[in-house]
mmCIF file of C-alpha atoms and ligand atoms in Angstrom:
data_model
loop_
_atom_site.group_PDB
_atom_site.id
_atom_site.type_symbol
_atom_site.label_atom_id
_atom_site.label_comp_id
_atom_site.label_asym_id
_atom_site.label_seq_id
_atom_site.Cartn_x
_atom_site.Cartn_y
_atom_site.Cartn_z
ATOM 1 C CA UNK A 1112 22.543 17.856 14.426
ATOM 2 C CA UNK A 1113 24.497 14.893 13.079
ATOM 3 C CA UNK A 1114 22.232 12.753 10.911
ATOM 4 C CA UNK A 1115 21.707 9.325 12.459
ATOM 5 C CA UNK A 1116 23.472 6.534 10.643
ATOM 6 C CA UNK A 1117 20.938 3.736 10.569
ATOM 7 C CA UNK A 1118 23.626 1.094 10.993
ATOM 8 C CA UNK A 1119 25.115 2.564 14.154
ATOM 9 C CA UNK A 1120 22.236 4.127 15.976
ATOM 10 C CA UNK A 1121 21.329 1.665 18.665
ATOM 11 C CA UNK A 1122 19.650 -0.934 16.509
ATOM 12 C CA UNK A 1123 18.770 -4.217 18.124
ATOM 13 C CA UNK A 1124 20.439 -7.411 16.927
ATOM 14 C CA UNK A 1125 17.594 -7.899 14.478
ATOM 15 C CA UNK A 1126 18.551 -4.625 12.840
ATOM 16 C CA UNK A 1127 15.081 -3.283 13.582
ATOM 17 C CA UNK A 1128 14.308 -0.271 15.737
ATOM 18 C CA UNK A 1129 10.944 0.796 17.120
ATOM 19 C CA UNK A 1130 12.038 3.968 18.856
ATOM 20 C CA UNK A 1131 12.546 6.351 15.965
ATOM 21 C CA UNK A 1132 11.812 9.976 16.645
ATOM 22 C CA UNK A 1133 10.732 12.635 14.208
ATOM 23 C CA UNK A 1134 14.000 14.538 14.418
ATOM 24 C CA UNK A 1135 15.938 11.458 13.299
ATOM 25 C CA UNK A 1136 13.620 10.907 10.351
ATOM 26 C CA UNK A 1137 13.873 14.584 9.435
ATOM 27 C CA UNK A 1138 17.673 14.471 9.658
ATOM 28 C CA UNK A 1139 17.801 11.439 7.368
ATOM 29 C CA UNK A 1140 15.398 13.118 4.942
ATOM 30 C CA UNK A 1141 17.601 16.236 4.873
ATOM 31 C CA UNK A 1142 20.835 14.391 4.081
ATOM 32 C CA UNK A 1143 22.545 15.182 0.799
ATOM 33 C CA UNK A 1144 20.750 13.014 -1.765
ATOM 34 C CA UNK A 1145 23.743 10.771 -2.485
ATOM 35 C CA UNK A 1146 24.304 10.086 1.213
ATOM 36 C CA UNK A 1147 20.633 9.290 1.809
ATOM 37 C CA UNK A 1148 20.516 6.997 -1.219
ATOM 38 C CA UNK A 1149 23.730 5.259 -0.150
ATOM 39 C CA UNK A 1150 22.289 4.426 3.273
ATOM 40 C CA UNK A 1151 18.999 3.260 1.804
ATOM 41 C CA UNK A 1152 20.700 1.213 -0.915
ATOM 42 C CA UNK A 1153 23.078 -0.396 1.547
ATOM 43 C CA UNK A 1154 20.207 -1.541 3.769
ATOM 44 C CA UNK A 1155 18.185 -2.595 0.755
ATOM 45 C CA UNK A 1156 20.995 -4.789 -0.525
ATOM 46 C CA UNK A 1157 21.570 -6.274 2.919
ATOM 47 C CA UNK A 1158 17.969 -7.342 3.231
ATOM 48 C CA UNK A 1159 16.682 -7.907 -0.310
ATOM 49 C CA UNK A 1160 17.677 -8.884 -3.819
ATOM 50 C CA UNK A 1161 18.027 -5.365 -5.285
ATOM 51 C CA UNK A 1162 17.015 -6.621 -8.713
ATOM 52 C CA UNK A 1163 13.698 -8.066 -7.623
ATOM 53 C CA UNK A 1164 10.396 -6.250 -7.394
ATOM 54 C CA UNK A 1165 7.334 -8.041 -6.046
ATOM 55 C CA UNK A 1166 4.327 -7.967 -8.361
ATOM 56 C CA UNK A 1167 0.937 -7.851 -6.672
ATOM 57 C CA UNK A 1168 -2.476 -7.727 -8.237
ATOM 58 C CA UNK A 1169 -5.518 -5.965 -6.868
ATOM 59 C CA UNK A 1170 -9.212 -6.684 -7.242
ATOM 60 C CA UNK A 1171 -12.153 -4.757 -5.851
ATOM 61 C CA UNK A 1172 -14.486 -7.536 -4.680
ATOM 62 C CA UNK A 1173 -17.049 -5.063 -3.326
ATOM 63 C CA UNK A 1174 -17.025 -1.574 -4.779
ATOM 64 C CA UNK A 1175 -18.507 1.707 -3.518
ATOM 65 C CA UNK A 1176 -21.261 2.603 -1.066
ATOM 66 C CA UNK A 1177 -18.827 2.760 1.847
ATOM 67 C CA UNK A 1178 -20.108 4.470 5.034
ATOM 68 C CA UNK A 1179 -16.666 5.896 5.928
ATOM 69 C CA UNK A 1180 -15.845 9.484 4.943
ATOM 70 C CA UNK A 1181 -12.203 9.105 3.840
ATOM 71 C CA UNK A 1182 -11.720 12.373 1.978
ATOM 72 C CA UNK A 1183 -9.578 10.856 -0.774
ATOM 73 C CA UNK A 1184 -11.744 7.907 -1.740
ATOM 74 C CA UNK A 1185 -13.999 7.356 -4.744
ATOM 75 C CA UNK A 1186 -15.909 4.677 -2.816
ATOM 76 C CA UNK A 1187 -17.228 6.749 0.085
ATOM 77 C CA UNK A 1188 -21.008 7.226 0.042
ATOM 78 C CA UNK A 1189 -20.461 10.691 1.554
ATOM 79 C CA UNK A 1190 -19.367 12.106 -1.808
ATOM 80 C CA UNK A 1191 -20.782 12.189 -5.301
ATOM 81 C CA UNK A 1192 -17.987 10.580 -7.289
ATOM 82 C CA UNK A 1193 -20.190 9.020 -9.954
ATOM 83 C CA UNK A 1194 -19.122 5.522 -8.905
ATOM 84 C CA UNK A 1195 -21.676 2.721 -9.106
ATOM 85 C CA UNK A 1196 -21.798 0.551 -5.973
ATOM 86 C CA UNK A 1197 -21.697 -3.224 -6.447
ATOM 87 C CA UNK A 1198 -22.514 -6.262 -4.326
ATOM 88 C CA UNK A 1199 -19.864 -8.699 -3.151
ATOM 89 C CA UNK A 1200 -18.412 -10.475 -6.182
ATOM 90 C CA UNK A 1201 -19.042 -14.194 -6.522
ATOM 91 C CA UNK A 1202 -16.258 -16.607 -5.705
ATOM 92 C CA UNK A 1203 -15.951 -18.069 -9.211
ATOM 93 C CA UNK A 1204 -15.267 -14.621 -10.709
ATOM 94 C CA UNK A 1205 -12.718 -13.820 -8.017
ATOM 95 C CA UNK A 1206 -10.851 -17.085 -8.491
ATOM 96 C CA UNK A 1207 -10.882 -16.797 -12.292
ATOM 97 C CA UNK A 1208 -9.470 -13.261 -11.975
ATOM 98 C CA UNK A 1209 -6.780 -14.455 -9.580
ATOM 99 C CA UNK A 1210 -5.834 -17.246 -11.987
ATOM 100 C CA UNK A 1211 -5.400 -14.735 -14.817
ATOM 101 C CA UNK A 1212 -3.383 -12.479 -12.533
ATOM 102 C CA UNK A 1213 -1.105 -15.388 -11.707
ATOM 103 C CA UNK A 1214 -0.643 -16.189 -15.383
ATOM 104 C CA UNK A 1215 0.180 -12.518 -15.963
ATOM 105 C CA UNK A 1216 2.993 -12.672 -13.390
ATOM 106 C CA UNK A 1217 1.393 -11.652 -10.096
ATOM 107 C CA UNK A 1218 2.651 -13.480 -7.020
ATOM 108 C CA UNK A 1219 0.214 -11.870 -4.584
ATOM 109 C CA UNK A 1220 -3.516 -11.315 -4.978
ATOM 110 C CA UNK A 1221 -5.134 -8.604 -2.903
ATOM 111 C CA UNK A 1222 -8.923 -8.484 -2.552
ATOM 112 C CA UNK A 1223 -10.452 -5.209 -1.372
ATOM 113 C CA UNK A 1224 -13.941 -4.433 -0.105
ATOM 114 C CA UNK A 1225 -15.419 -0.990 0.545
ATOM 115 C CA UNK A 1226 -16.661 -1.777 4.037
ATOM 116 C CA UNK A 1227 -16.321 -0.064 7.398
ATOM 117 C CA UNK A 1228 -16.046 -3.611 8.736
ATOM 118 C CA UNK A 1229 -17.194 -6.976 7.381
ATOM 119 C CA UNK A 1230 -20.429 -8.602 8.503
ATOM 120 C CA UNK A 1231 -19.872 -12.170 9.642
ATOM 121 C CA UNK A 1232 -22.005 -13.437 6.729
ATOM 122 C CA UNK A 1233 -19.757 -11.588 4.270
ATOM 123 C CA UNK A 1234 -16.647 -12.809 6.025
ATOM 124 C CA UNK A 1235 -17.712 -16.426 5.394
ATOM 125 C CA UNK A 1236 -17.620 -15.704 1.683
ATOM 126 C CA UNK A 1237 -14.304 -13.855 1.848
ATOM 127 C CA UNK A 1238 -12.762 -16.761 3.797
ATOM 128 C CA UNK A 1239 -13.837 -19.125 1.017
ATOM 129 C CA UNK A 1240 -12.270 -16.780 -1.563
ATOM 130 C CA UNK A 1241 -9.017 -16.641 0.403
ATOM 131 C CA UNK A 1242 -8.797 -20.429 0.620
ATOM 132 C CA UNK A 1243 -9.538 -20.806 -3.080
ATOM 133 C CA UNK A 1244 -6.965 -18.185 -4.173
ATOM 134 C CA UNK A 1245 -4.394 -19.688 -1.832
ATOM 135 C CA UNK A 1246 -5.121 -23.002 -3.533
ATOM 136 C CA UNK A 1247 -3.859 -21.449 -6.783
ATOM 137 C CA UNK A 1248 -0.451 -21.059 -5.156
ATOM 138 C CA UNK A 1249 -0.646 -17.276 -4.725
ATOM 139 C CA UNK A 1250 -0.018 -15.190 -1.635
ATOM 140 C CA UNK A 1251 -3.290 -13.782 -0.385
ATOM 141 C CA UNK A 1252 -4.120 -10.341 0.985
ATOM 142 C CA UNK A 1253 -7.467 -8.794 1.868
ATOM 143 C CA UNK A 1254 -8.512 -5.343 2.988
ATOM 144 C CA UNK A 1255 -11.992 -5.228 4.474
ATOM 145 C CA UNK A 1256 -11.903 -2.378 6.996
ATOM 146 C CA UNK A 1257 -11.907 -2.845 10.753
ATOM 147 C CA UNK A 1258 -11.846 -6.385 12.205
ATOM 148 C CA UNK A 1259 -12.653 -7.960 15.546
ATOM 149 C CA UNK A 1260 -10.120 -10.424 17.000
ATOM 150 C CA UNK A 1261 -12.494 -13.291 16.139
ATOM 151 C CA UNK A 1262 -12.776 -12.155 12.514
ATOM 152 C CA UNK A 1263 -8.997 -11.897 12.220
ATOM 153 C CA UNK A 1264 -8.671 -15.430 13.605
ATOM 154 C CA UNK A 1265 -11.144 -16.726 11.026
ATOM 155 C CA UNK A 1266 -9.210 -15.117 8.176
ATOM 156 C CA UNK A 1267 -6.013 -16.671 9.510
ATOM 157 C CA UNK A 1268 -7.658 -20.085 9.628
ATOM 158 C CA UNK A 1269 -8.768 -19.629 6.030
ATOM 159 C CA UNK A 1270 -5.103 -19.298 5.066
ATOM 160 C CA UNK A 1271 -4.797 -15.517 4.730
ATOM 161 C CA UNK A 1272 -1.186 -14.309 4.423
ATOM 162 C CA UNK A 1273 -1.560 -10.488 4.637
ATOM 163 C CA UNK A 1274 -4.150 -7.986 5.848
ATOM 164 C CA UNK A 1275 -3.981 -4.454 4.425
ATOM 165 C CA UNK A 1276 -5.133 -1.710 6.741
ATOM 166 C CA UNK A 1277 -3.479 1.679 6.372
ATOM 167 C CA UNK A 1278 -2.823 4.430 8.883
ATOM 168 C CA UNK A 1279 -3.098 6.674 5.803
ATOM 169 C CA UNK A 1280 -1.269 9.747 7.160
ATOM 170 C CA UNK A 1281 0.318 11.327 10.240
ATOM 171 C CA UNK A 1282 -1.585 11.546 13.552
ATOM 172 C CA UNK A 1283 -1.711 15.359 13.118
ATOM 173 C CA UNK A 1284 -3.166 15.329 9.609
ATOM 174 C CA UNK A 1285 -5.479 12.345 10.134
ATOM 175 C CA UNK A 1286 -8.532 14.299 11.354
ATOM 176 C CA UNK A 1287 -8.450 16.523 8.266
ATOM 177 C CA UNK A 1288 -8.967 13.459 6.077
ATOM 178 C CA UNK A 1289 -11.221 11.037 8.003
ATOM 179 C CA UNK A 1290 -13.715 11.614 10.801
ATOM 180 C CA UNK A 1291 -15.736 8.383 10.900
ATOM 181 C CA UNK A 1292 -13.016 6.192 12.431
ATOM 182 C CA UNK A 1293 -9.992 7.123 14.465
ATOM 183 C CA UNK A 1294 -6.352 6.306 14.051
ATOM 184 C CA UNK A 1295 -6.664 4.328 17.308
ATOM 185 C CA UNK A 1296 -9.432 2.224 15.711
ATOM 186 C CA UNK A 1297 -7.038 1.359 12.927
ATOM 187 C CA UNK A 1298 -4.190 0.547 15.283
ATOM 188 C CA UNK A 1299 -6.545 -1.752 17.209
ATOM 189 C CA UNK A 1300 -7.375 -3.637 14.016
ATOM 190 C CA UNK A 1301 -3.671 -3.932 13.186
ATOM 191 C CA UNK A 1302 -3.109 -5.477 16.629
ATOM 192 C CA UNK A 1303 -5.925 -7.999 16.074
ATOM 193 C CA UNK A 1304 -4.428 -8.942 12.710
ATOM 194 C CA UNK A 1305 -0.958 -9.334 14.198
ATOM 195 C CA UNK A 1306 -2.281 -11.333 17.179
ATOM 196 C CA UNK A 1307 -4.075 -13.687 14.800
ATOM 197 C CA UNK A 1308 -0.760 -14.506 13.102
ATOM 198 C CA UNK A 1309 -1.504 -12.666 9.850
ATOM 199 C CA UNK A 1310 1.209 -10.517 8.263
ATOM 200 C CA UNK A 1311 0.504 -6.790 8.228
ATOM 201 C CA UNK A 1312 0.379 -4.566 5.148
ATOM 202 C CA UNK A 1313 0.122 -0.987 6.374
ATOM 203 C CA UNK A 1314 1.040 2.347 4.841
ATOM 204 C CA UNK A 1315 -0.647 5.471 3.630
ATOM 205 C CA UNK A 1316 -1.107 8.189 1.061
ATOM 206 C CA UNK A 1317 0.920 11.226 0.064
ATOM 207 C CA UNK A 1318 -0.216 14.124 -2.085
ATOM 208 C CA UNK A 1319 -3.345 15.082 -0.128
ATOM 209 C CA UNK A 1320 -1.972 18.463 0.990
ATOM 210 C CA UNK A 1321 -0.004 17.163 3.965
ATOM 211 C CA UNK A 1322 3.371 18.644 4.902
ATOM 212 C CA UNK A 1323 6.678 16.801 4.539
ATOM 213 C CA UNK A 1324 6.606 16.518 8.349
ATOM 214 C CA UNK A 1325 3.311 14.617 8.096
ATOM 215 C CA UNK A 1326 4.774 12.164 5.590
ATOM 216 C CA UNK A 1327 7.737 11.568 7.875
ATOM 217 C CA UNK A 1328 5.425 11.390 10.892
ATOM 218 C CA UNK A 1329 3.505 8.634 9.137
ATOM 219 C CA UNK A 1330 6.726 6.680 8.520
ATOM 220 C CA UNK A 1331 7.776 7.091 12.151
ATOM 221 C CA UNK A 1332 4.314 5.916 13.270
ATOM 222 C CA UNK A 1333 4.652 2.796 11.102
ATOM 223 C CA UNK A 1334 8.221 2.102 12.201
ATOM 224 C CA UNK A 1335 7.294 2.440 15.879
ATOM 225 C CA UNK A 1336 4.424 -0.070 15.745
ATOM 226 C CA UNK A 1337 5.200 -3.095 17.957
ATOM 227 C CA UNK A 1338 6.371 -4.911 14.790
ATOM 228 C CA UNK A 1339 7.183 -3.308 11.469
ATOM 229 C CA UNK A 1340 4.493 -4.033 8.881
ATOM 230 C CA UNK A 1341 5.830 -6.693 6.529
ATOM 231 C CA UNK A 1342 4.499 -4.588 3.625
ATOM 232 C CA UNK A 1343 4.395 -0.787 3.517
ATOM 233 C CA UNK A 1344 2.298 0.594 0.655
ATOM 234 C CA UNK A 1345 3.117 4.191 -0.259
ATOM 235 C CA UNK A 1346 0.212 5.524 -2.298
ATOM 236 C CA UNK A 1347 0.433 8.746 -4.260
ATOM 237 C CA UNK A 1348 -3.105 10.122 -4.211
ATOM 238 C CA UNK A 1349 -4.832 9.023 -7.408
ATOM 239 C CA UNK A 1350 -7.121 11.852 -8.392
ATOM 240 C CA UNK A 1351 -10.833 11.239 -7.892
ATOM 241 C CA UNK A 1352 -13.439 13.820 -8.854
ATOM 242 C CA UNK A 1353 -15.946 14.916 -6.190
ATOM 243 C CA UNK A 1354 -13.946 14.184 -3.025
ATOM 244 C CA UNK A 1355 -12.760 16.832 -0.529
ATOM 245 C CA UNK A 1356 -9.061 16.091 -1.019
ATOM 246 C CA UNK A 1357 -9.326 17.859 -4.382
ATOM 247 C CA UNK A 1358 -9.337 21.146 -2.465
ATOM 248 C CA UNK A 1359 -5.985 20.513 -0.812
ATOM 249 C CA UNK A 1360 -4.194 17.991 -3.039
ATOM 250 C CA UNK A 1361 -0.684 18.752 -4.145
ATOM 251 C CA UNK A 1362 1.490 16.190 -5.863
ATOM 252 C CA UNK A 1363 4.846 15.895 -4.091
ATOM 253 C CA UNK A 1364 7.999 17.007 -5.812
ATOM 254 C CA UNK A 1365 9.453 13.814 -7.368
ATOM 255 C CA UNK A 1366 12.734 14.088 -5.470
ATOM 256 C CA UNK A 1367 10.749 14.487 -2.230
ATOM 257 C CA UNK A 1368 9.009 11.202 -3.020
ATOM 258 C CA UNK A 1369 12.326 9.423 -3.581
ATOM 259 C CA UNK A 1370 13.624 10.829 -0.308
ATOM 260 C CA UNK A 1371 10.511 9.561 1.488
ATOM 261 C CA UNK A 1372 10.929 6.062 0.066
ATOM 262 C CA UNK A 1373 14.570 6.078 1.151
ATOM 263 C CA UNK A 1374 13.567 7.086 4.684
ATOM 264 C CA UNK A 1375 10.965 4.290 4.738
ATOM 265 C CA UNK A 1376 13.662 1.825 3.671
ATOM 266 C CA UNK A 1377 16.016 3.011 6.424
ATOM 267 C CA UNK A 1378 13.383 3.075 9.190
ATOM 268 C CA UNK A 1379 11.928 -0.318 8.206
ATOM 269 C CA UNK A 1380 14.835 -2.119 6.531
ATOM 270 C CA UNK A 1381 13.208 -5.540 6.297
ATOM 271 C CA UNK A 1382 9.770 -4.413 5.132
ATOM 272 C CA UNK A 1383 8.666 -4.632 1.529
ATOM 273 C CA UNK A 1384 7.947 -1.052 0.415
ATOM 274 C CA UNK A 1385 5.287 -0.911 -2.265
ATOM 275 C CA UNK A 1386 5.129 1.888 -4.799
ATOM 276 C CA UNK A 1387 1.377 1.616 -4.727
ATOM 277 C CA UNK A 1388 -1.281 3.934 -6.207
ATOM 278 C CA UNK A 1389 -0.171 6.891 -8.303
ATOM 279 C CA UNK A 1390 2.466 5.259 -10.490
ATOM 280 C CA UNK A 1391 0.442 6.459 -13.459
ATOM 281 C CA UNK A 1392 1.715 9.974 -12.696
ATOM 282 C CA UNK A 1393 5.349 8.922 -12.336
ATOM 283 C CA UNK A 1394 7.913 8.898 -15.093
ATOM 284 C CA UNK A 1395 9.966 5.768 -15.660
ATOM 285 C CA UNK A 1396 12.974 7.658 -14.308
ATOM 286 C CA UNK A 1397 11.171 8.524 -11.073
ATOM 287 C CA UNK A 1398 10.079 4.930 -10.567
ATOM 288 C CA UNK A 1399 13.651 3.775 -11.219
ATOM 289 C CA UNK A 1400 14.901 6.173 -8.527
ATOM 290 C CA UNK A 1401 12.230 4.885 -6.131
ATOM 291 C CA UNK A 1402 13.438 1.311 -6.751
ATOM 292 C CA UNK A 1403 17.006 2.455 -6.089
ATOM 293 C CA UNK A 1404 15.806 4.103 -2.866
ATOM 294 C CA UNK A 1405 14.338 0.796 -1.705
ATOM 295 C CA UNK A 1406 10.847 0.377 -3.148
ATOM 296 C CA UNK A 1407 10.477 -3.275 -4.072
ATOM 297 C CA UNK A 1408 6.848 -3.976 -4.828
ATOM 298 C CA UNK A 1409 4.272 -2.686 -7.311
ATOM 299 C CA UNK A 1410 0.707 -3.402 -8.327
ATOM 300 C CA UNK A 1411 0.453 -4.664 -11.873
ATOM 301 C CA UNK A 1412 -2.680 -4.459 -14.024
ATOM 302 C CA UNK A 1413 -4.323 -1.541 -15.786
ATOM 303 C CA UNK A 1414 -6.715 -0.730 -12.928
ATOM 304 C CA UNK A 1415 -6.201 -0.547 -9.153
ATOM 305 C CA UNK A 1416 -9.628 -0.575 -7.474
ATOM 306 C CA UNK A 1417 -11.444 2.239 -9.243
ATOM 307 C CA UNK A 1418 -8.528 4.274 -10.651
ATOM 308 C CA UNK A 1419 -5.874 3.721 -13.243
ATOM 309 C CA UNK A 1420 -2.505 2.028 -12.985
ATOM 310 C CA UNK A 1421 0.188 2.019 -15.695
ATOM 311 C CA UNK A 1422 -0.503 -0.262 -18.651
ATOM 312 C CA UNK A 1423 1.050 -3.718 -18.514
ATOM 313 C CA UNK A 1424 3.334 -3.105 -21.501
ATOM 314 C CA UNK A 1425 4.731 0.027 -19.923
ATOM 315 C CA UNK A 1426 5.538 -1.827 -16.693
ATOM 316 C CA UNK A 1427 7.007 -4.776 -18.568
ATOM 317 C CA UNK A 1428 9.244 -2.443 -20.570
ATOM 318 C CA UNK A 1429 10.338 -0.524 -17.462
ATOM 319 C CA UNK A 1430 11.237 -3.627 -15.483
ATOM 320 C CA UNK A 1431 13.016 -5.148 -18.462
ATOM 321 C CA UNK A 1432 15.112 -2.024 -19.060
ATOM 322 C CA UNK A 1433 16.052 -1.964 -15.382
ATOM 323 C CA UNK A 1434 16.989 -5.645 -15.398
ATOM 324 C CA UNK A 1435 14.460 -6.266 -12.670
ATOM 325 C CA UNK A 1436 13.575 -9.886 -12.180
ATOM 326 C CA UNK A 1437 9.959 -9.724 -13.193
ATOM 327 C CA UNK A 1438 7.785 -12.505 -14.538
ATOM 328 C CA UNK A 1439 5.498 -10.130 -16.407
ATOM 329 C CA UNK A 1440 4.118 -11.742 -19.506
ATOM 330 C CA UNK A 1441 3.918 -9.259 -22.381
ATOM 331 C CA UNK A 1442 1.430 -11.421 -24.240
ATOM 332 C CA UNK A 1443 -1.172 -11.746 -21.499
ATOM 333 C CA UNK A 1444 -4.130 -9.438 -21.635
ATOM 334 C CA UNK A 1445 -5.016 -7.417 -18.582
ATOM 335 C CA UNK A 1446 -7.078 -9.352 -16.053
ATOM 336 C CA UNK A 1447 -8.560 -6.185 -14.691
ATOM 337 C CA UNK A 1448 -11.472 -4.127 -15.798
ATOM 338 C CA UNK A 1449 -11.079 -1.503 -18.486
ATOM 339 C CA UNK A 1450 -13.579 0.890 -16.861
ATOM 340 C CA UNK A 1451 -11.209 2.823 -14.618
ATOM 341 C CA UNK A 1452 -12.225 6.302 -13.612
ATOM 342 C CA UNK A 1453 -10.741 9.053 -15.798
HETATM 343 N N1 SAM B 1415 -12.145 -0.080 2.941
HETATM 344 C C1 SAM B 1415 -10.919 -0.624 3.355
HETATM 345 C C2 SAM B 1415 -10.110 0.331 4.184
HETATM 346 O O1 SAM B 1415 -10.159 1.529 3.952
HETATM 347 O O2 SAM B 1415 -9.390 -0.142 5.073
HETATM 348 C C3 SAM B 1415 -10.071 -1.163 2.231
HETATM 349 C C4 SAM B 1415 -9.983 -0.477 0.903
HETATM 350 S S1 SAM B 1415 -9.233 1.128 0.873
HETATM 351 C C5 SAM B 1415 -9.503 1.560 -0.802
HETATM 352 C C6 SAM B 1415 -7.488 0.809 1.018
HETATM 353 C C7 SAM B 1415 -6.550 1.992 0.985
HETATM 354 O O3 SAM B 1415 -6.445 2.496 -0.349
HETATM 355 C C8 SAM B 1415 -6.908 3.214 1.790
HETATM 356 O O4 SAM B 1415 -6.590 3.069 3.134
HETATM 357 C C9 SAM B 1415 -6.035 4.284 1.141
HETATM 358 O O5 SAM B 1415 -4.766 4.336 1.766
HETATM 359 C C10 SAM B 1415 -5.880 3.780 -0.295
HETATM 360 N N2 SAM B 1415 -6.598 4.649 -1.245
HETATM 361 C C11 SAM B 1415 -7.933 4.768 -1.399
HETATM 362 N N3 SAM B 1415 -8.241 5.653 -2.360
HETATM 363 C C12 SAM B 1415 -7.066 6.116 -2.845
HETATM 364 C C13 SAM B 1415 -6.714 7.064 -3.861
HETATM 365 N N4 SAM B 1415 -7.620 7.716 -4.559
HETATM 366 N N5 SAM B 1415 -5.411 7.280 -4.095
HETATM 367 C C14 SAM B 1415 -4.460 6.621 -3.379
HETATM 368 N N6 SAM B 1415 -4.727 5.725 -2.421
HETATM 369 C C15 SAM B 1415 -6.009 5.479 -2.142
HETATM 370 C C1 DTB B 1416 -3.218 0.286 -0.624
HETATM 371 O O1 DTB B 1416 -2.524 0.867 0.226
HETATM 372 N N1 DTB B 1416 -3.319 0.660 -1.891
HETATM 373 C C2 DTB B 1416 -4.256 -0.168 -2.599
HETATM 374 C C3 DTB B 1416 -4.532 -1.287 -1.573
HETATM 375 N N2 DTB B 1416 -3.965 -0.771 -0.385
HETATM 376 C C4 DTB B 1416 -5.888 -1.811 -1.389
HETATM 377 C C5 DTB B 1416 -5.476 0.596 -3.010
HETATM 378 C C6 DTB B 1416 -5.160 1.744 -3.925
HETATM 379 C C7 DTB B 1416 -6.461 2.341 -4.297
HETATM 380 C C8 DTB B 1416 -6.317 3.436 -5.277
HETATM 381 C C9 DTB B 1416 -7.617 4.094 -5.540
HETATM 382 C C10 DTB B 1416 -8.592 3.311 -6.331
HETATM 383 O O2 DTB B 1416 -8.201 2.634 -7.331
HETATM 384 O O3 DTB B 1416 -9.780 3.395 -6.031
HETATM 385 FE FE1 SF4 B 1417 -14.336 3.116 2.571
HETATM 386 FE FE2 SF4 B 1417 -11.813 2.215 2.487
HETATM 387 FE FE3 SF4 B 1417 -12.653 4.145 0.798
HETATM 388 FE FE4 SF4 B 1417 -12.363 4.739 3.358
HETATM 389 S S1 SF4 B 1417 -10.727 4.097 1.952
HETATM 390 S S2 SF4 B 1417 -14.130 5.286 2.068
HETATM 391 S S3 SF4 B 1417 -12.979 2.822 4.308
HETATM 392 S S4 SF4 B 1417 -13.344 2.036 0.864
#
């Protein structure tokens, strides 16, 4: 089969397609590496400054004790991961952390809570946090689990820019990883977020034991949503002791990861693709290839939610050597906790 050329394969005037099929994604993925990278790079340069990588910062505002059974997650109460659950963080601490993140070069601040869905009382507090962080001049993102349309509308009114809610994996692999909420539940929440006028951040995880076809199936699922998510986080599973994914996990071959990023760039040419969790396992060279393939966002800070991220100095050095237009401040201490899981 002739591999589909993304620029000539029936794209709408916007350049965005929502009718990708698996075979097309697989054909792109199987292209000779140079040809795949050329297509991805061409689209990347058409749509983005290739020398810019977005820097986002992450804070767990409510950690652990989550009733969902996501088989990869340190925060699920179904597994003994040794994590201590916390209450919702107070607004002053959140805003002070966001301020430090801004000073350290983050343009977006993402607040995450280990909930199945927020209670309305909790949402009041999160809305206040969103408004306050927005007041610092940062882009805001929250990830709170499933939302009702009314809750999404309230977050929009509070000034929320992005809502993160991942599909996590392919429809076929989904049930092996999560049983307490369905993929359809997640797609419903994404629709409520979109309908409320909030931008969507939606991606998933690789390295849980899924096949290459599952990774591509996840990208096709994302690309065929009614609108492409504005942000697509690609998480490499960050190892957590005590969760079921340990039994199946297999870190993808690095070249396979680059190919996947390139396919994401081609399927969703105007979306920001975030090299999200798991950068701690990647060499500088692998990250550089991922940026060339079209990744253009990272989380900065030494800790993600409960697991480690590369140290600030390492990221600053990498971006500097690549000539990437980062505002990372080498002199600023990490704004995140130093108690990441080993
Ligand atoms: N509880 C909310 C939810 O699941 O929608 C928000 C927080 S949850 C931690 C956000 C996303 O982080 C998950 O959907 C998953 O894709 C990712 N994630 C969680 N644990 C991870 C891990 N150990 N490694 C990589 N990604 C992970
Ligand atoms: C996403 O896709 N990745 C971020 C964000 N959304 C909230 C979370 C990564 C979590 C990594 C595991 C941890 O630190 O607990
Ligand atoms: Fe809960 Fe989110 Fe972790 Fe799933 S990924 S267990 S919903 S915190």
